[in-house]
Amino acid sequence: MTEPTITARVFFEKARSGQLTAIRCGACGELAMPPKELCPSCHAHQWQPVTLVGDGTIASFTVIRVAPRAHAADVPYAVAVVRLKEGVSILGRIVDVPLDKLAVGLPVRFRPLIAKDLTASVGFGPA
Amino acid sequence: MRRVAVIGVGVTKFGLHDRTSAELFAEAAREALTDAGIRASAVQALYYGNVVGGETEHQLHTGPQAASVLGIPSVPTTRFETACASSHAAFRHAVMEIAAGVSDVILVGGAERVLNVSTAESTEYFAYASDAVWEQPLGLTFPGVFALIARAHMEKHGTTEAQMAAVAVKNHRHGALNPKAQFQKPITIEQVLKSAYVADPLKLFDCCPFSDGGAAVVLASEEVARKHRKPVWVLGSAAASDWMLLGDKRDLSRVPATERAAAAAYRQAGIGPSDVDVVELHDCFTIAEIVATEGLGLFEPGAGGRAAEKGLTGLGGEIPVNPSGGLKAKGHPIGATGAAQVAEIVTQLRGEAGPRQVEDARKGLTHTLGGNTATVLVSLFGRD
């Protein structure tokens, strides 16, 4: 029996409850996040969901000061590419870290950001 | 495969216009047809770039709409959308259609209108070219994308904000020599460094402007081109793609799609980076020019910032980059940019660029990047 494919909807449902979910290729072992149909390494379709610990470091960051309309009330806000301990990376908002303390290599921990309509997005706070 | 030439070019002034994008394209197309000395009835297809027409002008189906406004409604017309590289993608497909022997004369162009909406709106529309599920909800903007690239480049190679500022100063100096540029005023390093942060470490003067404008070029088979003045030959034209998501890119200090497209275009042309005399590349942000000069093989990885600071990429330098002023000073009407870059290189190789002419330019390169670096096109040109 094959595991259900992790769709974006499933990813964000799990994220809302605090779990960061990647997928591992059953054919070659490649780890991927977010979900993809085929393994980018061997093109197999044999994914198994993997729950990540949620710890990582900032690979690059920026502080956005001119925002799209929907985010205008949030400025200034920090966005970063975070490299997770397991080796995959994902873009997220950085919260509860003073903007002048942001640095490449800074340890951070996954923290779902829950909107008023209860949808989750990817965030990271201090480790 | 047949040889393909550019036989005519046309570009509107870039900046604020009170005309629709189709009208802007039509002006550029008429100029290109006149420049080619060819009748509109000879055009067998229109390949057209337009990106946010649906948002800023409530206009989809912009290909045939542009053809109708120009007055050639019956030619087969296709609109290309690869974000900021749209009309370069259109150009490459037109090159292939002529090379394959399907058509002899194709009009390629593009246009954009964005200055009719607010900066907050255009910032949002441009962000649509990043992922709607994984990136847009986080408030990622285009300056934000290139700020992440800039930070990674600074971290890995020691690139400085002053080196990035040198790119802006150089491109404004060039833009001051281009009567069609949006900005025709030189700026100083201090002005760039003192401008407000948009997305740290990128400041306002590290960013190209929002622009309205149109551009067009006429492509022809060798047989047709020989009957016209000064054909400029297409030596190669290649596209490459990369991951949409920034998190999937392994090294944010590089743009692998630039490296792949460049390698393919050089291979088609049978030349290398050292053979190129003049370059028009995609400097949507100052860091984008630095990373592109490395990806195109003009400088070693990590050396682009120092090269800019030393003046190697200015007019009169080792390899002049963006003599038109680039996106930074000439402006960046995103659907038009790829065609406008081709127009500049053709003008340079004809020796008709006036005060911004690169001396004895024989081979030229255009490089256009789409959005979050997931699309890149590179084309090479030569004269007889």
Short mmCIF file of C-alpha atoms in Angstrom, two decimals:
data_model
loop_
_atom_site.label_atom_id
_atom_site.label_comp_id
_atom_site.label_asym_id
_atom_site.label_seq_id
_atom_site.Cartn_x
_atom_site.Cartn_y
_atom_site.Cartn_z
CA MET A 1 0.00 0.00 0.00
CA THR A 2 1.36 3.42 -0.91
CA GLU A 3 1.22 6.40 1.44
CA PRO A 4 -1.07 9.24 0.36
CA THR A 5 0.84 11.90 -1.57
CA ILE A 6 1.64 14.98 0.47
CA THR A 7 -0.16 17.81 -1.30
CA ALA A 8 0.23 21.50 -0.48
CA ARG A 9 -3.09 21.29 1.43
CA VAL A 10 -1.83 18.41 3.59
CA PHE A 11 1.49 20.22 4.14
CA PHE A 12 -0.25 23.32 5.48
CA GLU A 13 -2.69 21.31 7.63
CA LYS A 14 0.27 19.61 9.28
CA ALA A 15 2.12 22.93 9.46
CA ARG A 16 -0.82 24.44 11.37
CA SER A 17 -0.31 21.80 14.06
CA GLY A 18 3.41 22.56 14.20
CA GLN A 19 4.79 19.87 11.90
CA LEU A 20 7.12 20.63 9.02
CA THR A 21 6.72 17.80 6.48
CA ALA A 22 9.16 16.79 3.76
CA ILE A 23 9.12 13.74 1.49
CA ARG A 24 11.84 11.12 0.96
CA CYS A 25 12.23 9.19 -2.29
CA GLY A 26 11.86 5.43 -1.74
CA ALA A 27 13.99 4.76 -4.83
CA CYS A 28 17.05 6.97 -4.29
CA GLY A 29 16.67 8.50 -0.82
CA GLU A 30 16.44 12.12 -2.03
CA LEU A 31 14.73 14.44 0.48
CA ALA A 32 12.42 17.13 -0.96
CA MET A 33 10.25 19.97 0.31
CA PRO A 34 7.75 21.25 -0.69
CA PRO A 35 6.10 18.19 -2.32
CA LYS A 36 6.79 17.34 -5.94
CA GLU A 37 5.21 14.70 -8.16
CA LEU A 38 8.48 13.15 -9.36
CA CYS A 39 11.79 12.86 -7.55
CA PRO A 40 13.98 15.60 -9.08
CA SER A 41 16.99 13.32 -8.65
CA CYS A 42 15.80 9.97 -10.13
CA HIS A 43 12.27 10.81 -11.45
CA ALA A 44 10.65 8.00 -9.46
CA HIS A 45 7.27 8.48 -7.78
CA GLN A 46 7.79 6.65 -4.49
CA TRP A 47 7.54 9.33 -1.83
CA GLN A 48 7.32 8.70 1.91
CA PRO A 49 6.38 11.59 4.20
CA VAL A 50 9.06 12.63 6.70
CA THR A 51 8.43 14.95 9.63
CA LEU A 52 11.37 17.32 10.04
CA VAL A 53 12.65 18.42 13.44
CA GLY A 54 12.10 22.06 12.44
CA ASP A 55 15.58 23.31 13.35
CA GLY A 56 17.67 25.15 10.79
CA THR A 57 19.87 28.14 10.07
CA ILE A 58 19.35 31.26 7.96
CA ALA A 59 20.94 30.78 4.51
CA SER A 60 20.00 34.29 3.35
CA PHE A 61 17.61 36.98 4.53
CA THR A 62 16.13 40.34 3.67
CA VAL A 63 14.01 42.95 5.39
CA ILE A 64 11.16 44.02 3.14
CA ARG A 65 10.24 47.69 3.45
CA VAL A 66 8.15 48.17 0.28
CA ALA A 67 5.44 45.51 0.31
CA PRO A 68 2.66 44.24 -1.93
CA ARG A 69 -0.75 45.68 -0.96
CA ALA A 70 -1.77 42.66 1.14
CA HIS A 71 1.34 42.96 3.34
CA ALA A 72 1.63 46.74 3.53
CA ALA A 73 0.61 46.81 7.23
CA ASP A 74 3.43 44.37 8.14
CA VAL A 75 6.46 46.43 7.03
CA PRO A 76 9.27 46.14 7.87
CA TYR A 77 9.29 42.35 7.94
CA ALA A 78 12.00 39.72 7.53
CA VAL A 79 11.93 36.92 4.96
CA ALA A 80 14.63 34.28 4.84
CA VAL A 81 15.67 31.10 3.10
CA VAL A 82 16.18 28.64 5.96
CA ARG A 83 18.35 25.55 5.56
CA LEU A 84 16.81 22.79 7.69
CA LYS A 85 19.03 20.40 9.65
CA GLU A 86 17.97 17.55 7.33
CA GLY A 87 19.39 19.40 4.28
CA VAL A 88 16.37 20.89 2.49
CA SER A 89 15.60 24.62 2.41
CA ILE A 90 12.41 26.65 2.46
CA LEU A 91 11.40 30.31 2.40
CA GLY A 92 9.74 31.66 5.52
CA ARG A 93 8.99 34.76 7.57
CA ILE A 94 11.34 35.33 10.51
CA VAL A 95 9.48 36.46 13.64
CA ASP A 96 10.56 37.53 17.14
CA VAL A 97 14.15 38.17 16.05
CA PRO A 98 15.17 41.87 16.18
CA LEU A 99 15.87 42.98 12.58
CA ASP A 100 19.41 44.09 13.48
CA LYS A 101 20.17 40.63 14.91
CA LEU A 102 19.42 38.82 11.65
CA ALA A 103 22.48 37.06 10.24
CA VAL A 104 23.40 34.31 7.82
CA GLY A 105 23.98 31.18 9.91
CA LEU A 106 21.62 32.27 12.73
CA PRO A 107 19.86 29.20 14.21
CA VAL A 108 16.05 29.36 13.93
CA ARG A 109 13.14 27.01 14.62
CA PHE A 110 9.97 26.35 12.63
CA ARG A 111 6.90 28.17 13.88
CA PRO A 112 3.67 28.15 11.87
CA LEU A 113 2.13 31.57 11.31
CA ILE A 114 -1.63 31.29 11.61
CA ALA A 115 -3.73 33.93 9.86
CA LYS A 116 -7.16 35.17 11.01
CA ASP A 117 -8.82 32.74 8.58
CA LEU A 118 -6.77 29.93 10.23
CA THR A 119 -4.60 29.32 7.17
CA ALA A 120 -0.96 28.63 8.03
CA SER A 121 2.20 29.93 6.40
CA VAL A 122 5.84 29.05 7.01
CA GLY A 123 7.54 31.00 9.75
CA PHE A 124 10.63 30.66 11.91
CA GLY A 125 11.41 32.07 15.32
CA PRO A 126 14.47 32.01 17.58
CA ALA A 127 15.91 28.49 18.12
CA MET B 1 19.02 25.22 -40.35
CA ARG B 2 18.91 28.57 -42.17
CA ARG B 3 20.75 31.69 -41.00
CA VAL B 4 18.57 34.36 -39.41
CA ALA B 5 19.21 38.11 -39.33
CA VAL B 6 17.79 41.14 -37.58
CA ILE B 7 17.04 43.71 -40.29
CA GLY B 8 15.11 46.37 -38.40
CA VAL B 9 14.75 47.70 -34.85
CA GLY B 10 12.47 50.16 -33.08
CA VAL B 11 12.08 51.30 -29.48
CA THR B 12 9.81 53.92 -27.88
CA LYS B 13 11.10 56.24 -25.22
CA PHE B 14 10.80 54.40 -21.89
CA GLY B 15 9.07 56.03 -18.92
CA LEU B 16 5.60 57.42 -18.26
CA HIS B 17 3.18 57.28 -21.20
CA ASP B 18 -0.52 58.01 -21.58
CA ARG B 19 -0.91 55.36 -24.28
CA THR B 20 -1.87 51.68 -24.05
CA SER B 21 0.83 49.01 -24.30
CA ALA B 22 -0.52 48.02 -27.73
CA GLU B 23 -0.10 51.61 -28.95
CA LEU B 24 3.45 51.69 -27.56
CA PHE B 25 4.26 48.42 -29.32
CA ALA B 26 2.73 49.71 -32.56
CA GLU B 27 4.94 52.81 -32.53
CA ALA B 28 8.06 50.67 -32.01
CA ALA B 29 6.93 48.19 -34.70
CA ARG B 30 6.34 50.92 -37.28
CA GLU B 31 9.82 52.27 -36.52
CA ALA B 32 11.32 48.77 -36.89
CA LEU B 33 9.56 48.14 -40.24
CA THR B 34 10.72 51.54 -41.53
CA ASP B 35 14.25 50.82 -40.31
CA ALA B 36 14.18 47.48 -42.14
CA GLY B 37 12.79 49.10 -45.27
CA ILE B 38 10.18 46.38 -45.50
CA ARG B 39 6.41 46.62 -46.01
CA ALA B 40 4.07 45.46 -43.25
CA SER B 41 2.54 43.07 -45.80
CA ALA B 42 5.80 41.07 -45.80
CA VAL B 43 5.37 40.15 -42.10
CA GLN B 44 4.29 36.51 -41.75
CA ALA B 45 3.94 36.28 -37.96
CA LEU B 46 4.03 38.38 -34.80
CA TYR B 47 5.62 36.97 -31.65
CA TYR B 48 4.77 39.28 -28.77
CA GLY B 49 5.80 39.72 -25.13
CA ASN B 50 3.47 41.21 -22.54
CA VAL B 51 3.28 40.29 -18.86
CA VAL B 52 0.82 42.16 -16.63
CA GLY B 53 -1.65 43.40 -19.26
CA GLY B 54 -4.36 41.40 -17.53
CA GLU B 55 -3.77 43.28 -14.27
CA THR B 56 -2.87 46.85 -15.33
CA GLU B 57 -4.96 47.17 -18.51
CA HIS B 58 -7.61 44.47 -18.00
CA GLN B 59 -6.38 43.10 -21.29
CA LEU B 60 -5.71 39.47 -22.14
CA HIS B 61 -5.25 38.22 -25.71
CA THR B 62 -2.67 40.94 -26.08
CA GLY B 63 -1.00 39.36 -29.14
CA PRO B 64 -3.79 39.81 -31.67
CA GLN B 65 -4.81 43.03 -29.94
CA ALA B 66 -1.33 44.46 -30.56
CA ALA B 67 -1.40 43.19 -34.17
CA SER B 68 -4.78 44.87 -34.71
CA VAL B 69 -3.63 48.19 -33.28
CA LEU B 70 -0.55 48.01 -35.52
CA GLY B 71 -2.80 47.27 -38.50
CA ILE B 72 -1.70 43.73 -39.44
CA PRO B 73 -4.66 41.79 -37.97
CA SER B 74 -4.42 38.67 -40.12
CA VAL B 75 -0.90 37.41 -39.30
CA PRO B 76 -0.64 34.51 -36.83
CA THR B 77 0.18 36.08 -33.49
CA THR B 78 1.24 34.53 -30.20
CA ARG B 79 1.81 36.22 -26.87
CA PHE B 80 4.73 34.90 -24.79
CA GLU B 81 4.87 35.22 -21.01
CA THR B 82 8.10 34.30 -19.25
CA ALA B 83 7.94 37.23 -16.81
CA CYS B 84 10.59 39.84 -17.59
CA ALA B 85 12.13 37.66 -20.33
CA SER B 86 8.92 37.48 -22.38
CA SER B 87 9.99 39.19 -25.60
CA HIS B 88 13.35 37.40 -25.53
CA ALA B 89 11.43 34.10 -25.44
CA ALA B 90 9.33 35.44 -28.33
CA PHE B 91 12.56 36.31 -30.18
CA ARG B 92 14.04 32.83 -29.73
CA HIS B 93 10.92 31.14 -31.08
CA ALA B 94 10.85 33.46 -34.09
CA VAL B 95 14.51 32.65 -34.77
CA MET B 96 13.67 28.94 -34.72
CA GLU B 97 10.67 29.38 -37.03
CA ILE B 98 12.77 31.21 -39.63
CA ALA B 99 15.74 28.85 -39.20
CA ALA B 100 13.39 25.91 -39.76
CA GLY B 101 12.18 27.39 -43.05
CA VAL B 102 8.57 27.93 -41.98
CA SER B 103 8.62 31.76 -42.32
CA ASP B 104 10.90 34.35 -43.93
CA VAL B 105 9.91 37.52 -42.08
CA ILE B 106 8.70 37.73 -38.46
CA LEU B 107 8.00 40.75 -36.33
CA VAL B 108 9.04 40.28 -32.68
CA GLY B 109 8.29 42.73 -29.94
CA GLY B 110 6.73 43.50 -26.65
CA ALA B 111 5.26 46.25 -24.55
CA GLU B 112 4.16 46.96 -21.01
CA ARG B 113 2.16 49.59 -19.22
CA VAL B 114 2.40 49.79 -15.42
CA LEU B 115 2.74 53.46 -14.50
CA ASN B 116 -1.05 53.83 -14.72
CA VAL B 117 -1.31 51.93 -11.39
CA SER B 118 0.21 52.61 -7.95
CA THR B 119 3.61 51.26 -6.85
CA ALA B 120 1.87 49.02 -4.27
CA GLU B 121 -0.27 47.53 -7.05
CA SER B 122 2.60 47.00 -9.51
CA THR B 123 4.74 45.52 -6.71
CA GLU B 124 1.93 43.01 -6.11
CA TYR B 125 1.47 42.19 -9.81
CA PHE B 126 5.20 41.63 -10.37
CA ALA B 127 5.21 39.33 -7.32
CA TYR B 128 2.73 37.10 -9.20
CA ALA B 129 5.81 35.80 -11.04
CA SER B 130 6.91 34.09 -7.82
CA ASP B 131 5.06 31.09 -6.44
CA ALA B 132 1.47 31.80 -5.34
CA VAL B 133 1.34 29.04 -2.71
CA TRP B 134 4.82 29.02 -1.20
CA GLU B 135 6.24 32.52 -1.66
CA GLN B 136 3.63 35.22 -2.34
CA PRO B 137 1.76 34.62 0.96
CA LEU B 138 4.99 35.45 2.82
CA GLY B 139 5.08 38.93 1.27
CA LEU B 140 8.07 38.20 -0.94
CA THR B 141 8.67 40.97 -3.50
CA PHE B 142 11.02 41.12 -6.49
CA PRO B 143 13.47 43.39 -4.70
CA GLY B 144 13.17 40.78 -1.92
CA VAL B 145 14.19 37.94 -4.27
CA PHE B 146 17.29 39.81 -5.41
CA ALA B 147 18.05 40.98 -1.88
CA LEU B 148 18.29 37.30 -0.87
CA ILE B 149 20.64 36.73 -3.82
CA ALA B 150 22.65 39.84 -2.89
CA ARG B 151 23.02 38.75 0.75
CA ALA B 152 24.21 35.29 -0.34
CA HIS B 153 26.71 36.84 -2.79
CA MET B 154 28.03 39.26 -0.14
CA GLU B 155 28.36 36.41 2.36
CA LYS B 156 30.17 34.07 -0.05
CA HIS B 157 32.32 36.51 -2.01
CA GLY B 158 32.61 39.64 0.12
CA THR B 159 30.69 41.71 -2.42
CA THR B 160 29.89 45.16 -1.00
CA GLU B 161 27.04 47.65 -1.22
CA ALA B 162 29.54 50.10 -2.75
CA GLN B 163 30.33 47.61 -5.54
CA MET B 164 26.61 47.25 -6.26
CA ALA B 165 26.30 51.04 -6.23
CA ALA B 166 29.07 51.21 -8.86
CA VAL B 167 26.77 49.30 -11.25
CA ALA B 168 23.99 51.85 -10.76
CA VAL B 169 26.37 54.79 -11.29
CA LYS B 170 27.81 53.24 -14.45
CA ASN B 171 24.40 52.45 -15.95
CA HIS B 172 23.09 55.94 -15.21
CA ARG B 173 26.22 57.37 -16.88
CA HIS B 174 25.39 55.29 -19.96
CA GLY B 175 21.69 56.17 -19.78
CA ALA B 176 22.60 59.85 -19.94
CA LEU B 177 23.88 59.11 -23.48
CA ASN B 178 20.63 57.43 -24.58
CA PRO B 179 17.83 59.80 -25.67
CA LYS B 180 15.25 57.03 -25.16
CA ALA B 181 16.28 56.21 -21.58
CA GLN B 182 13.87 56.84 -18.70
CA PHE B 183 16.69 58.36 -16.62
CA GLN B 184 19.22 60.50 -18.48
CA LYS B 185 20.98 61.96 -15.46
CA PRO B 186 24.25 60.74 -13.91
CA ILE B 187 24.15 59.81 -10.22
CA THR B 188 26.88 59.42 -7.58
CA ILE B 189 27.94 56.52 -5.37
CA GLU B 190 26.86 58.61 -2.34
CA GLN B 191 23.36 59.09 -3.76
CA VAL B 192 22.98 55.34 -4.21
CA LEU B 193 24.35 54.48 -0.77
CA LYS B 194 22.16 57.10 0.93
CA SER B 195 18.94 56.06 -0.81
CA ALA B 196 16.31 54.29 1.29
CA TYR B 197 16.30 50.53 1.74
CA VAL B 198 13.60 48.75 -0.29
CA ALA B 199 14.63 45.23 0.73
CA ASP B 200 17.94 45.14 2.65
CA PRO B 201 20.66 45.22 1.36
CA LEU B 202 19.04 46.68 -1.78
CA LYS B 203 18.24 50.37 -1.78
CA LEU B 204 16.00 52.40 -4.08
CA PHE B 205 18.90 53.25 -6.42
CA ASP B 206 19.87 49.56 -6.68
CA CYS B 207 16.49 48.92 -8.33
CA CYS B 208 15.38 49.52 -11.90
CA PRO B 209 12.23 51.63 -12.22
CA PHE B 210 8.71 50.67 -13.19
CA SER B 211 8.36 51.72 -16.84
CA ASP B 212 5.97 51.97 -19.75
CA GLY B 213 7.37 51.31 -23.21
CA GLY B 214 7.48 49.18 -26.33
CA ALA B 215 10.15 47.60 -28.52
CA ALA B 216 10.19 45.65 -31.78
CA VAL B 217 12.64 43.96 -34.13
CA VAL B 218 12.20 42.51 -37.62
CA LEU B 219 13.77 39.09 -38.22
CA ALA B 220 14.40 37.69 -41.69
CA SER B 221 15.87 34.67 -43.44
CA GLU B 222 19.27 35.13 -45.08
CA GLU B 223 17.69 35.34 -48.53
CA VAL B 224 15.45 38.25 -47.51
CA ALA B 225 18.09 39.83 -45.28
CA ARG B 226 20.63 40.08 -48.12
CA LYS B 227 18.26 42.48 -49.90
CA HIS B 228 18.33 44.84 -46.93
CA ARG B 229 20.92 47.09 -45.40
CA LYS B 230 23.33 45.91 -42.72
CA PRO B 231 21.84 42.64 -41.55
CA VAL B 232 22.98 41.63 -38.07
CA TRP B 233 23.18 37.85 -37.79
CA VAL B 234 21.77 35.79 -34.95
CA LEU B 235 24.67 33.50 -34.03
CA GLY B 236 22.86 31.65 -31.25
CA SER B 237 19.76 31.86 -29.07
CA ALA B 238 19.19 29.63 -26.05
CA ALA B 239 16.82 29.35 -23.10
CA ALA B 240 17.19 27.66 -19.73
CA SER B 241 14.96 27.27 -16.71
CA ASP B 242 15.52 26.59 -13.04
CA TRP B 243 13.52 25.88 -9.88
CA MET B 244 10.71 28.36 -9.19
CA LEU B 245 11.20 28.28 -5.42
CA LEU B 246 14.16 30.06 -3.85
CA GLY B 247 14.32 27.29 -1.25
CA ASP B 248 14.99 24.75 -4.01
CA LYS B 249 17.98 26.68 -5.37
CA ARG B 250 21.12 25.18 -3.86
CA ASP B 251 23.35 28.27 -4.08
CA LEU B 252 21.59 31.64 -4.05
CA SER B 253 24.80 33.43 -5.08
CA ARG B 254 24.53 31.90 -8.57
CA VAL B 255 21.94 31.82 -11.35
CA PRO B 256 22.34 28.36 -12.92
CA ALA B 257 19.87 29.18 -15.71
CA THR B 258 22.18 31.97 -16.89
CA GLU B 259 25.13 29.59 -16.89
CA ARG B 260 23.20 26.93 -18.85
CA ALA B 261 21.66 29.32 -21.39
CA ALA B 262 25.03 31.00 -21.96
CA ALA B 263 26.82 27.68 -22.47
CA ALA B 264 24.21 26.62 -25.05
CA ALA B 265 24.29 29.95 -26.90
CA TYR B 266 28.12 30.04 -27.01
CA ARG B 267 28.09 26.45 -28.34
CA GLN B 268 25.59 27.34 -31.10
CA ALA B 269 27.66 30.36 -32.10
CA GLY B 270 31.00 28.57 -31.84
CA ILE B 271 32.44 31.41 -29.77
CA GLY B 272 33.25 32.07 -26.12
CA PRO B 273 32.87 34.96 -23.65
CA SER B 274 36.19 36.51 -24.67
CA ASP B 275 34.90 36.97 -28.25
CA VAL B 276 32.04 39.23 -27.13
CA ASP B 277 32.57 43.00 -27.57
CA VAL B 278 29.35 44.41 -26.10
CA VAL B 279 26.68 43.07 -23.73
CA GLU B 280 23.13 44.08 -22.87
CA LEU B 281 22.17 42.13 -19.77
CA HIS B 282 19.37 41.97 -17.24
CA ASP B 283 20.22 44.46 -14.48
CA CYS B 284 16.79 44.62 -12.86
CA PHE B 285 18.82 45.14 -9.68
CA THR B 286 22.50 46.04 -9.40
CA ILE B 287 23.32 42.62 -7.91
CA ALA B 288 21.63 40.99 -10.92
CA GLU B 289 24.22 42.61 -13.22
CA ILE B 290 27.10 41.41 -11.03
CA VAL B 291 25.81 37.82 -10.92
CA ALA B 292 25.03 37.87 -14.68
CA THR B 293 28.55 39.00 -15.64
CA GLU B 294 29.81 35.97 -13.73
CA GLY B 295 27.23 33.53 -15.13
CA LEU B 296 27.96 34.66 -18.70
CA GLY B 297 31.65 33.88 -18.14
CA LEU B 298 32.81 37.51 -18.47
CA PHE B 299 34.34 37.28 -14.97
CA GLU B 300 35.10 34.47 -12.55
CA PRO B 301 32.41 33.60 -9.97
CA GLY B 302 32.71 36.16 -7.18
CA ALA B 303 34.73 38.65 -9.25
CA GLY B 304 31.76 40.58 -10.69
CA GLY B 305 31.53 43.13 -7.88
CA ARG B 306 35.21 44.05 -8.05
CA ALA B 307 35.04 44.23 -11.86
CA ALA B 308 32.17 46.72 -11.64
CA GLU B 309 34.03 48.80 -9.06
CA LYS B 310 37.18 48.89 -11.23
CA GLY B 311 35.18 50.19 -14.19
CA LEU B 312 35.83 47.15 -16.39
CA THR B 313 32.17 47.09 -17.51
CA GLY B 314 31.84 50.77 -18.42
CA LEU B 315 32.04 52.29 -21.92
CA GLY B 316 35.75 52.24 -22.78
CA GLY B 317 36.33 49.40 -20.30
CA GLU B 318 37.42 45.81 -20.92
CA ILE B 319 33.87 44.61 -21.74
CA PRO B 320 31.19 47.31 -21.92
CA VAL B 321 27.96 46.14 -20.28
CA ASN B 322 24.62 47.88 -20.81
CA PRO B 323 25.74 50.82 -22.98
CA SER B 324 22.01 51.65 -23.34
CA GLY B 325 21.83 52.39 -19.62
CA GLY B 326 20.42 48.93 -18.95
CA LEU B 327 17.14 48.28 -17.19
CA LYS B 328 18.45 50.48 -14.38
CA ALA B 329 18.55 53.76 -16.34
CA LYS B 330 16.98 53.01 -19.72
CA GLY B 331 13.96 51.57 -17.90
CA HIS B 332 12.25 48.17 -17.73
CA PRO B 333 8.86 47.84 -19.41
CA ILE B 334 9.01 44.14 -18.71
CA GLY B 335 7.29 42.81 -21.84
CA ALA B 336 9.48 45.00 -24.06
CA THR B 337 12.86 44.50 -22.40
CA GLY B 338 14.15 41.47 -24.35
CA ALA B 339 13.38 43.07 -27.71
CA ALA B 340 14.82 46.41 -26.57
CA GLN B 341 18.10 44.70 -25.62
CA VAL B 342 18.28 43.14 -29.11
CA ALA B 343 17.59 46.58 -30.62
CA GLU B 344 20.53 48.07 -28.69
CA ILE B 345 22.97 45.31 -29.68
CA VAL B 346 21.92 45.59 -33.35
CA THR B 347 22.41 49.38 -33.18
CA GLN B 348 25.86 48.83 -31.63
CA LEU B 349 26.94 46.25 -34.23
CA ARG B 350 25.79 48.57 -37.03
CA GLY B 351 27.99 51.30 -35.50
CA GLU B 352 24.99 53.61 -35.13
CA ALA B 353 24.93 54.12 -31.35
CA GLY B 354 26.33 57.67 -31.41
CA PRO B 355 27.88 58.87 -28.13
CA ARG B 356 27.36 55.47 -26.46
CA GLN B 357 28.95 53.51 -29.33
CA VAL B 358 31.31 50.69 -28.29
CA GLU B 359 34.27 51.07 -30.62
CA ASP B 360 34.45 48.47 -33.42
CA ALA B 361 31.81 46.22 -31.81
CA ARG B 362 31.65 43.03 -33.90
CA LYS B 363 29.95 40.54 -31.63
CA GLY B 364 27.24 41.22 -29.07
CA LEU B 365 25.25 39.36 -26.44
CA THR B 366 21.82 39.84 -24.92
CA HIS B 367 20.78 38.23 -21.61
CA THR B 368 17.27 38.43 -20.19
CA LEU B 369 16.14 36.97 -16.90
CA GLY B 370 12.57 36.09 -16.01
CA GLY B 371 11.31 36.86 -12.53
CA ASN B 372 12.87 34.80 -9.77
CA THR B 373 15.74 33.54 -12.02
CA ALA B 374 13.62 30.56 -13.16
CA THR B 375 13.84 31.72 -16.82
CA VAL B 376 16.92 32.98 -18.66
CA LEU B 377 17.52 33.59 -22.35
CA VAL B 378 20.86 34.39 -23.96
CA SER B 379 21.37 35.34 -27.61
CA LEU B 380 24.51 36.14 -29.58
CA PHE B 381 24.85 38.43 -32.58
CA GLY B 382 27.48 39.19 -35.21
CA ARG B 383 27.92 41.44 -38.23
CA ASP B 384 29.38 40.64 -41.66
#
